[in-house]
Coordinates of C-alpha atoms in Angstrom, one line a residue:
Chain A
M180 CA 154.9 -196.9 -52.0
K181 CA 158.1 -195.6 -50.4
L182 CA 157.4 -193.4 -47.2
T183 CA 159.2 -190.1 -46.6
P184 CA 160.8 -189.9 -43.2
K185 CA 158.0 -187.5 -42.2
Q186 CA 155.3 -190.0 -43.0
A187 CA 157.3 -192.8 -41.3
T188 CA 157.7 -190.9 -38.2
L189 CA 154.2 -189.8 -38.1
L190 CA 152.9 -193.5 -38.8
V191 CA 155.2 -194.9 -36.3
L192 CA 153.9 -192.5 -33.6
A193 CA 150.2 -192.9 -34.6
A194 CA 150.6 -196.6 -34.4
L195 CA 152.4 -196.5 -30.9
I196 CA 149.6 -194.2 -29.6
A197 CA 146.8 -196.4 -31.0
L198 CA 148.3 -199.8 -30.1
T199 CA 149.9 -199.5 -26.7
P200 CA 146.8 -199.4 -24.8
F201 CA 146.2 -203.2 -25.7
F202 CA 149.2 -204.0 -23.4
F203 CA 148.2 -201.8 -20.4
P204 CA 147.8 -204.1 -17.3
S205 CA 145.6 -201.5 -15.8
G206 CA 143.6 -198.3 -16.3
Y207 CA 146.4 -196.3 -14.6
Y208 CA 148.7 -196.7 -17.5
Y209 CA 146.4 -194.4 -19.4
R210 CA 147.5 -191.8 -17.1
V211 CA 151.0 -192.4 -17.5
G212 CA 150.8 -192.5 -21.3
A213 CA 149.0 -189.2 -21.3
L214 CA 151.7 -187.7 -19.2
I215 CA 154.5 -189.0 -21.8
F216 CA 152.6 -187.2 -24.5
V217 CA 152.3 -184.0 -22.5
N218 CA 156.0 -184.0 -22.1
G219 CA 156.5 -185.2 -25.6
L220 CA 154.8 -182.1 -26.8
A221 CA 156.8 -179.7 -24.8
V222 CA 159.9 -181.6 -25.9
T223 CA 159.1 -181.3 -29.7
G224 CA 159.4 -177.7 -29.3
I225 CA 162.7 -178.2 -27.7
V226 CA 163.7 -180.1 -30.8
I227 CA 162.9 -177.0 -32.9
L228 CA 164.7 -174.7 -30.6
T229 CA 167.7 -176.6 -29.7
G230 CA 167.8 -179.5 -32.3
Y231 CA 167.0 -177.4 -35.2
A232 CA 168.5 -173.9 -34.4
G233 CA 171.1 -175.0 -31.7
Q234 CA 169.8 -172.6 -29.2
V235 CA 169.5 -173.7 -25.5
S236 CA 166.7 -172.6 -23.1
L237 CA 166.6 -173.3 -19.4
G238 CA 163.4 -171.7 -18.6
H239 CA 160.7 -173.3 -20.9
A240 CA 158.8 -174.4 -17.8
G241 CA 158.0 -170.7 -17.5
F242 CA 155.9 -171.0 -20.6
A243 CA 154.4 -174.2 -19.5
G244 CA 153.5 -172.3 -16.3
I245 CA 151.7 -169.5 -18.5
G246 CA 149.8 -172.2 -20.4
A247 CA 148.6 -174.1 -17.4
Y248 CA 147.5 -170.8 -15.4
A249 CA 145.9 -169.5 -18.3
C250 CA 143.5 -172.6 -18.1
A251 CA 143.0 -172.0 -14.5
L252 CA 142.5 -168.3 -14.4
A253 CA 141.1 -167.2 -17.8
P254 CA 137.8 -169.4 -17.6
V255 CA 137.1 -167.8 -14.0
H256 CA 138.1 -164.1 -14.5
L257 CA 137.5 -163.6 -18.2
G258 CA 134.6 -166.2 -18.5
L259 CA 136.5 -168.0 -21.4
H260 CA 136.1 -171.5 -22.5
P261 CA 139.0 -173.6 -21.2
A262 CA 140.1 -174.4 -24.8
L263 CA 140.2 -170.8 -25.6
A264 CA 142.1 -170.2 -22.5
A265 CA 144.7 -172.5 -23.6
V266 CA 145.0 -170.6 -27.0
L267 CA 145.1 -167.3 -24.9
G268 CA 147.9 -168.8 -23.0
A269 CA 149.9 -169.8 -26.0
I270 CA 149.5 -166.4 -27.4
L271 CA 150.7 -164.8 -24.2
S272 CA 153.6 -167.3 -24.1
G273 CA 154.6 -166.4 -27.7
C274 CA 154.5 -162.7 -26.8
M275 CA 156.6 -163.3 -23.8
A276 CA 159.1 -165.2 -25.8
W277 CA 159.3 -162.5 -28.3
L278 CA 159.8 -159.8 -25.6
V279 CA 162.6 -161.9 -23.8
G280 CA 164.2 -163.2 -26.9
R281 CA 164.4 -160.2 -29.0
P282 CA 167.2 -158.4 -27.3
I283 CA 169.0 -161.6 -26.2
L284 CA 169.1 -163.6 -29.4
R285 CA 171.0 -160.7 -31.0
L286 CA 173.8 -161.7 -28.8
K287 CA 176.1 -164.7 -29.5
G288 CA 176.8 -167.6 -27.1
Y289 CA 174.9 -168.7 -24.0
Y290 CA 173.2 -165.6 -23.2
L291 CA 169.7 -167.2 -24.2
A292 CA 170.2 -169.9 -21.6
V293 CA 171.1 -167.4 -18.7
A294 CA 168.2 -165.0 -19.7
T295 CA 165.7 -168.0 -20.0
L296 CA 166.9 -169.3 -16.6
G297 CA 166.0 -165.8 -15.1
F298 CA 162.6 -165.9 -16.9
G299 CA 161.5 -169.3 -15.8
I300 CA 162.5 -168.4 -12.1
L301 CA 160.5 -165.1 -12.4
V302 CA 157.3 -166.9 -13.7
S303 CA 157.6 -169.4 -11.0
M304 CA 158.1 -166.6 -8.5
V305 CA 155.1 -164.7 -9.6
L306 CA 152.9 -168.0 -9.5
N307 CA 154.1 -168.8 -5.9
N308 CA 153.9 -165.2 -4.4
E309 CA 150.8 -163.5 -6.0
R310 CA 148.3 -165.6 -3.9
W311 CA 145.4 -163.2 -4.5
L312 CA 145.4 -164.5 -8.2
T313 CA 147.2 -167.8 -8.1
R314 CA 146.5 -169.0 -4.6
G315 CA 150.2 -169.5 -4.3
P316 CA 152.1 -173.1 -3.8
D317 CA 148.9 -174.9 -2.7
G318 CA 147.8 -174.8 -6.3
I319 CA 144.5 -174.0 -7.9
D320 CA 141.7 -175.8 -9.5
V321 CA 141.3 -175.9 -13.2
P322 CA 137.8 -176.2 -14.9
D323 CA 136.7 -179.1 -17.1
L324 CA 137.6 -179.0 -20.8
G325 CA 134.2 -180.4 -21.4
L326 CA 135.1 -182.4 -24.5
R327 CA 134.7 -185.7 -22.9
G328 CA 131.2 -184.9 -21.9
L329 CA 130.5 -183.9 -25.5
L330 CA 131.9 -187.1 -27.0
K331 CA 129.8 -189.0 -24.6
G332 CA 126.8 -187.1 -25.9
W333 CA 127.9 -188.3 -29.4
G334 CA 127.9 -192.0 -28.2
L335 CA 131.7 -192.2 -27.5
D336 CA 131.8 -193.0 -24.0
L337 CA 135.5 -192.9 -22.6
S338 CA 136.8 -193.1 -19.3
N339 CA 138.8 -190.1 -18.0
G340 CA 142.0 -191.9 -18.3
E341 CA 141.3 -193.0 -21.8
F342 CA 139.9 -189.6 -23.0
W343 CA 143.1 -187.9 -21.8
Y344 CA 145.4 -190.6 -23.2
F345 CA 144.0 -190.2 -26.7
F346 CA 143.4 -186.5 -26.7
S347 CA 147.0 -185.7 -25.5
G348 CA 148.0 -188.4 -28.2
L349 CA 146.1 -186.5 -30.9
C350 CA 147.8 -183.2 -29.7
L351 CA 151.2 -184.7 -29.8
L352 CA 150.7 -186.1 -33.4
V353 CA 149.6 -182.6 -34.4
G354 CA 152.7 -181.0 -32.8
A355 CA 155.0 -183.7 -34.3
W356 CA 153.4 -182.9 -37.8
L357 CA 154.1 -179.4 -37.6
A358 CA 157.5 -179.8 -36.4
L359 CA 158.3 -182.3 -39.2
N360 CA 156.7 -179.9 -41.7
L361 CA 159.0 -177.1 -40.5
Y362 CA 162.2 -179.4 -40.8
D363 CA 162.2 -179.6 -44.5
S364 CA 160.7 -176.2 -45.1
P365 CA 162.6 -172.8 -46.0
T366 CA 162.5 -171.7 -42.3
G367 CA 163.4 -175.1 -41.0
R368 CA 166.4 -175.1 -43.2
A369 CA 167.4 -171.6 -42.1
L370 CA 167.3 -172.7 -38.6
R371 CA 169.3 -175.7 -39.2
A372 CA 171.7 -173.8 -41.4
L373 CA 172.5 -171.1 -38.5
H374 CA 173.0 -174.2 -36.3
G375 CA 175.7 -175.6 -38.6
S376 CA 177.4 -172.2 -39.2
E377 CA 176.0 -168.9 -38.3
I378 CA 178.4 -166.9 -40.4
A379 CA 177.4 -169.1 -43.6
A380 CA 173.9 -168.7 -42.7
R381 CA 174.3 -165.0 -42.8
V382 CA 176.0 -165.0 -46.1
V383 CA 173.3 -166.9 -47.7
G384 CA 170.8 -164.2 -46.5
V385 CA 169.4 -165.7 -43.3
D386 CA 168.5 -163.0 -40.9
V387 CA 170.0 -164.9 -37.9
A388 CA 168.5 -162.9 -35.1
R389 CA 165.0 -163.1 -36.7
A390 CA 165.4 -166.9 -37.4
K391 CA 166.3 -167.5 -33.7
L392 CA 163.5 -165.5 -32.4
Q393 CA 161.1 -167.6 -34.7
A394 CA 162.4 -170.8 -33.2
F395 CA 162.1 -169.5 -29.7
V396 CA 158.6 -168.3 -30.0
I397 CA 157.5 -171.4 -31.7
S398 CA 158.9 -173.6 -29.0
A399 CA 157.5 -171.4 -26.3
V400 CA 154.1 -171.9 -27.8
Y401 CA 154.7 -175.7 -27.6
A402 CA 155.5 -175.5 -24.1
S403 CA 152.6 -173.4 -23.3
F404 CA 150.2 -176.0 -24.9
S405 CA 151.9 -178.7 -23.0
G406 CA 151.3 -176.8 -19.7
S407 CA 147.7 -176.2 -20.7
L408 CA 147.1 -179.8 -21.4
L409 CA 148.7 -181.0 -18.1
A410 CA 146.5 -178.6 -16.1
L411 CA 143.3 -179.4 -18.0
Q412 CA 143.8 -183.2 -17.4
N413 CA 144.9 -183.0 -13.9
K414 CA 142.2 -180.3 -13.2
F415 CA 144.6 -178.7 -11.0
V416 CA 147.8 -177.1 -11.2
T417 CA 150.6 -176.0 -8.9
P418 CA 153.6 -173.6 -9.4
D419 CA 155.9 -176.6 -9.9
V420 CA 154.8 -176.6 -13.4
A421 CA 156.8 -173.4 -14.0
G422 CA 159.7 -174.8 -11.7
F423 CA 163.4 -175.1 -12.6
M424 CA 163.4 -178.9 -12.3
H425 CA 160.6 -179.0 -15.1
S426 CA 162.7 -176.8 -17.5
I427 CA 165.7 -179.1 -16.9
E428 CA 163.5 -182.0 -17.5
M429 CA 162.4 -181.0 -20.9
V430 CA 165.9 -180.4 -22.0
T431 CA 167.1 -183.5 -20.5
M432 CA 164.3 -185.6 -22.2
A433 CA 165.1 -184.1 -25.6
V434 CA 168.8 -184.6 -25.3
L435 CA 168.6 -188.1 -23.9
G436 CA 166.3 -189.3 -26.7
G437 CA 168.0 -187.3 -29.4
V438 CA 167.4 -183.7 -29.8
G439 CA 168.0 -183.7 -33.5
S440 CA 164.9 -185.9 -34.3
V441 CA 161.2 -185.4 -33.3
L442 CA 160.8 -189.2 -32.7
G443 CA 164.0 -189.5 -30.8
A444 CA 163.0 -186.5 -28.3
I445 CA 159.5 -188.0 -27.8
F446 CA 161.3 -191.5 -27.0
G447 CA 163.3 -189.6 -24.4
A448 CA 160.2 -188.1 -23.0
G449 CA 158.8 -191.6 -22.8
I450 CA 161.8 -193.0 -21.0
L451 CA 162.2 -190.0 -18.6
T452 CA 158.6 -190.2 -17.7
L453 CA 158.6 -194.0 -17.1
L454 CA 161.9 -194.1 -15.3
P455 CA 160.8 -192.5 -12.1
Q456 CA 157.5 -194.8 -12.3
A457 CA 159.9 -197.7 -12.5
L458 CA 162.3 -196.2 -9.8
T459 CA 159.7 -195.5 -7.1
V460 CA 161.7 -197.7 -4.8
F461 CA 164.6 -195.5 -5.3
A462 CA 162.5 -192.5 -5.0
E463 CA 165.2 -190.7 -2.9
Y464 CA 167.9 -191.3 -5.4
E465 CA 165.8 -190.5 -8.6
Q466 CA 167.7 -187.2 -9.2
L467 CA 170.9 -189.0 -8.8
L468 CA 170.1 -191.7 -11.2
L469 CA 168.9 -189.4 -13.7
G470 CA 171.9 -187.5 -13.6
L471 CA 174.0 -190.7 -14.0
V472 CA 172.0 -191.7 -17.1
M473 CA 172.4 -188.3 -18.4
M474 CA 176.1 -188.4 -18.2
L475 CA 176.5 -191.9 -19.6
V476 CA 174.4 -190.9 -22.6
M477 CA 176.5 -187.8 -23.2
I478 CA 179.6 -189.8 -23.1
F479 CA 178.8 -192.7 -25.0
L480 CA 175.6 -191.8 -27.2
R481 CA 176.2 -188.1 -27.9
E482 CA 173.5 -188.0 -30.6
G483 CA 170.9 -189.2 -28.3
L484 CA 169.3 -192.8 -27.7
L485 CA 167.2 -193.2 -30.6
P486 CA 169.6 -191.9 -33.2
S487 CA 172.4 -194.0 -31.9
I488 CA 170.3 -197.2 -31.8
L489 CA 169.0 -196.6 -35.5
R490 CA 172.4 -196.0 -36.6
K491 CA 173.7 -199.2 -34.8
I492 CA 170.9 -201.1 -36.7
R493 CA 171.7 -199.6 -40.0
G494 CA 175.4 -200.0 -39.6
T495 CA 175.0 -203.7 -39.2
G496 CA 172.6 -203.8 -42.0
E497 CA 175.1 -202.5 -44.5
Chain B
M9 CA 180.8 -150.1 -67.8
S10 CA 180.4 -149.0 -64.0
A11 CA 181.8 -150.7 -61.1
L12 CA 179.7 -153.1 -59.4
L13 CA 181.8 -153.2 -56.4
S14 CA 184.1 -150.5 -55.3
I15 CA 186.3 -149.8 -52.4
E16 CA 187.8 -146.6 -51.2
G17 CA 190.4 -146.1 -48.2
L18 CA 189.4 -149.4 -46.7
G19 CA 191.2 -150.1 -43.3
I20 CA 191.1 -151.9 -39.9
T21 CA 193.2 -152.1 -37.0
F22 CA 193.3 -155.1 -34.4
G23 CA 194.8 -154.0 -31.1
G24 CA 196.9 -151.2 -32.6
L25 CA 198.1 -153.4 -35.5
K26 CA 197.0 -152.0 -38.9
A27 CA 195.8 -155.3 -40.5
V28 CA 194.6 -153.5 -43.5
H29 CA 195.3 -149.8 -44.4
D30 CA 193.8 -147.5 -47.1
V31 CA 192.9 -150.2 -49.7
G32 CA 190.9 -149.2 -52.7
F33 CA 190.0 -150.7 -56.1
S34 CA 186.7 -151.6 -58.0
V35 CA 185.4 -154.6 -59.8
R36 CA 183.3 -154.1 -62.8
E37 CA 180.7 -156.4 -64.4
G38 CA 182.1 -159.6 -65.7
E39 CA 185.4 -158.6 -64.4
I40 CA 187.7 -161.0 -62.5
V41 CA 189.8 -159.0 -59.9
S42 CA 192.5 -160.9 -57.9
V43 CA 193.9 -159.9 -54.5
I44 CA 197.4 -161.6 -53.9
G45 CA 199.9 -161.1 -51.3
P46 CA 202.0 -163.2 -48.8
N47 CA 200.4 -164.9 -45.9
G48 CA 199.1 -162.4 -43.4
A49 CA 199.0 -159.6 -46.0
G50 CA 195.4 -159.0 -45.0
K51 CA 193.5 -160.5 -48.0
T52 CA 191.0 -162.4 -45.9
T53 CA 190.6 -159.4 -43.6
L54 CA 189.8 -157.5 -46.5
F55 CA 187.2 -159.9 -47.6
N56 CA 185.7 -160.1 -44.1
M57 CA 185.3 -156.3 -44.2
I58 CA 183.6 -156.1 -47.6
S59 CA 181.1 -159.0 -46.9
G60 CA 180.1 -157.4 -43.3
V61 CA 181.7 -160.0 -41.1
Y62 CA 184.1 -157.3 -39.8
Q63 CA 183.1 -153.6 -39.3
P64 CA 185.7 -151.5 -41.3
G65 CA 187.6 -149.0 -39.3
A66 CA 187.8 -146.5 -42.0
G67 CA 186.8 -146.3 -45.7
R68 CA 183.8 -147.2 -47.8
V69 CA 182.5 -150.1 -49.7
S70 CA 179.9 -149.6 -52.3
L71 CA 177.7 -152.1 -54.2
S72 CA 176.1 -150.7 -57.6
G73 CA 176.8 -147.3 -56.4
E74 CA 175.1 -147.7 -52.8
D75 CA 177.1 -147.3 -49.7
V76 CA 177.0 -150.6 -48.0
T77 CA 180.0 -150.1 -45.6
G78 CA 179.7 -152.5 -42.6
M79 CA 176.4 -153.6 -43.6
R80 CA 175.1 -156.9 -42.1
P81 CA 176.0 -160.0 -44.4
D82 CA 172.3 -161.0 -44.7
L83 CA 171.4 -157.7 -46.0
L84 CA 174.5 -157.6 -48.4
A85 CA 173.2 -160.9 -49.7
R86 CA 169.8 -159.2 -50.4
R87 CA 171.8 -156.7 -52.4
G88 CA 173.6 -159.4 -54.5
L89 CA 176.9 -160.0 -52.7
S90 CA 177.9 -163.7 -52.0
R91 CA 181.0 -165.3 -50.8
T92 CA 183.0 -168.4 -50.0
F93 CA 185.4 -169.0 -47.2
Q94 CA 189.0 -169.9 -47.0
N95 CA 188.3 -172.2 -44.0
L96 CA 185.0 -173.9 -45.5
Q97 CA 181.9 -173.0 -43.8
I98 CA 179.7 -175.9 -44.7
F99 CA 176.5 -177.0 -43.1
Q100 CA 178.0 -180.3 -42.0
S101 CA 174.9 -182.1 -40.8
M102 CA 172.9 -181.4 -43.9
T103 CA 173.1 -183.1 -47.2
V104 CA 175.0 -181.7 -50.1
L105 CA 171.7 -180.8 -51.7
E106 CA 170.3 -179.1 -48.7
N107 CA 173.6 -177.1 -48.6
A108 CA 172.9 -175.9 -52.0
I109 CA 169.1 -175.2 -51.4
A110 CA 170.4 -173.3 -48.4
G111 CA 171.8 -170.8 -51.1
Y112 CA 168.2 -170.2 -52.2
H113 CA 167.1 -168.9 -48.8
L114 CA 166.2 -165.4 -49.9
R115 CA 164.1 -166.7 -53.0
E116 CA 162.5 -169.6 -51.2
S117 CA 161.6 -168.2 -47.6
G118 CA 158.1 -167.1 -47.1
S119 CA 155.9 -167.1 -44.0
V120 CA 156.7 -169.3 -40.9
L121 CA 153.1 -170.3 -40.6
A122 CA 152.9 -171.6 -44.1
D123 CA 156.1 -173.7 -43.4
L124 CA 154.7 -175.2 -40.2
L125 CA 151.4 -176.2 -41.8
G126 CA 153.2 -177.5 -45.0
L127 CA 150.9 -175.3 -47.2
P128 CA 151.2 -175.9 -50.9
A129 CA 152.7 -172.3 -51.3
S130 CA 155.7 -173.4 -48.9
R131 CA 156.2 -176.7 -50.7
R132 CA 156.0 -175.2 -54.1
R133 CA 158.9 -172.7 -53.1
A134 CA 160.8 -175.4 -51.5
L135 CA 160.5 -177.5 -54.6
T136 CA 161.6 -174.7 -57.0
A137 CA 164.7 -174.2 -54.7
R138 CA 165.4 -177.9 -54.8
E139 CA 165.3 -178.2 -58.7
G140 CA 167.5 -175.0 -59.0
A141 CA 169.9 -176.5 -56.4
R142 CA 170.3 -179.8 -58.4
A143 CA 171.0 -178.0 -61.6
L144 CA 173.7 -176.1 -59.8
L145 CA 175.2 -179.2 -58.4
A146 CA 175.3 -180.6 -61.8
R147 CA 177.2 -177.5 -62.9
V148 CA 180.0 -177.9 -60.3
G149 CA 179.9 -181.7 -60.8
L150 CA 178.5 -182.9 -57.6
D151 CA 175.1 -183.9 -58.7
R152 CA 176.0 -187.5 -57.9
A153 CA 176.8 -186.7 -54.3
A154 CA 173.6 -184.8 -53.8
E155 CA 172.0 -187.2 -51.1
R156 CA 175.4 -187.6 -49.1
E157 CA 175.9 -185.9 -45.8
A158 CA 178.0 -182.9 -46.5
G159 CA 180.4 -183.6 -43.7
N160 CA 181.6 -186.7 -45.5
L161 CA 182.9 -185.1 -48.6
C162 CA 186.6 -184.5 -49.4
Y163 CA 188.1 -181.0 -49.4
G164 CA 187.9 -180.3 -53.1
A165 CA 184.3 -181.3 -53.3
L166 CA 183.5 -179.1 -50.4
K167 CA 185.3 -176.2 -52.1
R168 CA 183.0 -176.8 -55.0
L169 CA 179.9 -177.0 -52.9
E170 CA 180.5 -173.7 -51.3
I171 CA 180.8 -172.1 -54.7
A172 CA 177.5 -173.7 -55.7
R173 CA 175.9 -172.5 -52.8
A174 CA 177.3 -168.8 -53.2
L175 CA 175.9 -169.1 -57.0
A176 CA 172.6 -170.2 -55.7
L177 CA 172.1 -166.6 -54.6
N178 CA 172.3 -165.4 -58.0
P179 CA 174.9 -162.8 -56.9
K180 CA 176.0 -159.7 -58.8
V181 CA 179.3 -159.7 -56.9
L182 CA 181.0 -162.8 -55.9
L183 CA 183.9 -163.1 -53.5
L184 CA 185.9 -166.2 -53.7
D185 CA 188.4 -167.0 -50.9
E186 CA 191.0 -169.5 -52.3
P187 CA 188.6 -171.5 -54.2
A188 CA 191.4 -173.8 -55.5
A189 CA 193.1 -174.4 -52.1
G190 CA 193.7 -178.0 -51.5
C191 CA 192.3 -179.1 -54.9
N192 CA 194.4 -181.2 -57.5
A193 CA 195.3 -179.9 -60.9
V194 CA 192.3 -181.3 -62.7
E195 CA 189.9 -179.7 -60.0
T196 CA 191.6 -176.6 -60.2
E197 CA 191.0 -176.4 -64.0
E198 CA 187.4 -177.1 -63.4
I199 CA 187.2 -174.4 -61.0
D200 CA 189.0 -172.2 -63.5
H201 CA 186.3 -172.8 -66.2
L202 CA 183.6 -172.3 -63.8
I203 CA 184.8 -168.9 -62.6
A204 CA 185.4 -167.7 -66.1
E205 CA 181.9 -169.0 -67.1
V206 CA 180.5 -167.1 -64.0
A207 CA 182.2 -163.8 -64.9
A208 CA 181.1 -164.2 -68.7
S209 CA 177.6 -164.1 -67.4
G210 CA 178.2 -160.7 -66.0
V211 CA 179.1 -161.4 -62.4
A212 CA 181.8 -159.2 -60.9
I213 CA 184.4 -161.6 -59.2
L214 CA 186.8 -160.8 -56.5
L215 CA 189.3 -163.4 -55.9
V216 CA 191.8 -164.4 -53.2
E217 CA 194.1 -167.2 -54.5
H218 CA 197.6 -168.7 -53.7
D219 CA 197.8 -170.6 -57.0
M220 CA 199.7 -168.0 -59.1
K221 CA 199.2 -169.8 -62.4
M222 CA 195.5 -169.6 -62.0
V223 CA 195.6 -166.0 -61.0
M224 CA 197.7 -165.1 -64.0
R225 CA 195.5 -167.0 -66.2
I226 CA 192.0 -165.9 -65.3
S227 CA 192.4 -162.4 -63.9
N228 CA 191.7 -159.1 -65.7
H229 CA 193.2 -157.1 -63.0
I230 CA 195.3 -157.9 -60.0
V231 CA 195.7 -156.1 -56.7
V232 CA 198.8 -156.8 -54.5
L233 CA 198.8 -156.5 -50.7
D234 CA 201.7 -156.7 -48.4
H235 CA 201.4 -155.9 -44.7
G236 CA 197.9 -154.7 -45.2
E237 CA 198.7 -152.1 -47.7
K238 CA 198.3 -152.1 -51.5
I239 CA 201.8 -152.1 -53.1
A240 CA 200.8 -152.6 -56.6
E241 CA 197.9 -153.2 -59.2
G242 CA 197.4 -153.6 -62.7
D243 CA 196.9 -156.4 -65.4
P244 CA 198.8 -159.7 -64.8
A245 CA 201.7 -158.9 -67.1
T246 CA 202.3 -155.5 -65.4
V247 CA 202.1 -156.9 -61.8
S248 CA 204.3 -159.7 -62.4
R249 CA 207.0 -157.4 -63.8
D250 CA 206.6 -155.0 -60.7
P251 CA 209.8 -155.0 -58.8
A252 CA 208.0 -154.3 -55.5
V253 CA 205.7 -157.4 -56.0
I254 CA 208.5 -159.6 -56.9
A255 CA 210.5 -158.5 -53.9
A256 CA 207.3 -159.0 -51.6
Y257 CA 205.8 -162.0 -53.0
L258 CA 206.5 -163.3 -56.4
G259 CA 210.3 -163.6 -55.7
T260 CA 209.9 -166.2 -53.0
E261 CA 207.4 -168.0 -55.3
A262 CA 209.9 -168.0 -58.2
D263 CA 212.8 -169.3 -55.8
H264 CA 210.5 -172.1 -54.7
A265 CA 209.6 -172.9 -58.3
D266 CA 213.4 -172.9 -59.3
G267 CA 214.4 -175.0 -56.3

């Protein structure tokens, strides 16, 4: 039986999630793995926006912030279950993306990058300054999701690290599955078409402004769920989740790994999550090293790490 | 037969320069109308105004009697107008087949949610488009290149791919901007046949082409532009005898041919 690229990607991803724990030297690595999956989820959204549709956002952490704080605030103030709070955050993020993107995406060029930059900073400022609601820069507690306790009741007793590792992994798999469905679908094809040639996309009937808006909203929802997951597993959140550096990180991860492919971008999320752990000795130079890695990749491997590596392998195979 | 595409007094100025001025003509069902003229005569500008890429400064474009002047290209596509480009607009990173499928966008697109979830409805629509696209590729002789990345194809093949993509819309009016440019004699003849066949199926075709032999052979009607203005029109025989046309355009061609 021959696997389609979609099935192959999902299989590789599932196998990696399931099998890597066997090589973990300590329980700490479950935590690192969960962080990779959370970042991977946000980056999968970036693949849809940037890889498929060719649009750049510099403020996606703003949506992660909305998702994260929804999980902190909605259970307390609205009495919602944390899972429903995450869904509320996603809906809110989608609506915000629609409002921000609608006027901007009619314009050509880099207006979206500039506008989203402003949006991200705005969310970050609100989270920092509205102390009566968010408790400001010190951060705020997030209630327990409760799923781990539920599983325990059913006889599946996982440690906190294990639970969040597998739960985040599952969320990432679902996110990747949706993104891969989209790739080869009419909507995905329209996005890739406008990326290739906006004018030709128009001529075949693609409503370019609407298609870009769809990609922007979808990717915002991904970022929102990623923020929710992060807040729920840390049981605590600070406004840093919406910070400018987090937005840049998302784009960097996607571009580094290969923004055109879901697996590549997740690979990028993995590397950039692991790198700071490996470079703790150089903590002060972390940003500097990341910048250097980024520049080298852009100069020598423009498609991103994973697609370039795969091409090399196939190239020698022929 | 009534005109599918009709143009009246169309004009546009770029920074004070009249790129196209007061041009009018019409194309009926199954008819092939060619626009000819020297380089810079305003042919592509005219195409861009008709297809909604540029906003006309003056005049009117109507499609099946409906005023569509300056309408967005995607809305024109919905109304049955399709085009190709002089300087190819191919989706480079897609396969040849995907490029052709893109032409089915209006017929294959449905809800985003269905596409995300990969629902059967979404897959069915995509499959129908895929089958149609395969048949179209066979028609333009590209079926064997279907799975290749479009960016790797040669120029002549890309020209045909653009025609296939434009045909995928099932248009009532088709604008072809130099479909035979860069093609060899055999390819040109193939494109000839294809255009004639499409016209015979009832599509109104507007053609810009530099290959005079091809234009004379397949056109029902020719419009001659020079410096953005219409200087002559009529059937191929009339136009080729017109002194103004010979002076502006055909004369230089004839010299070239004799030399």
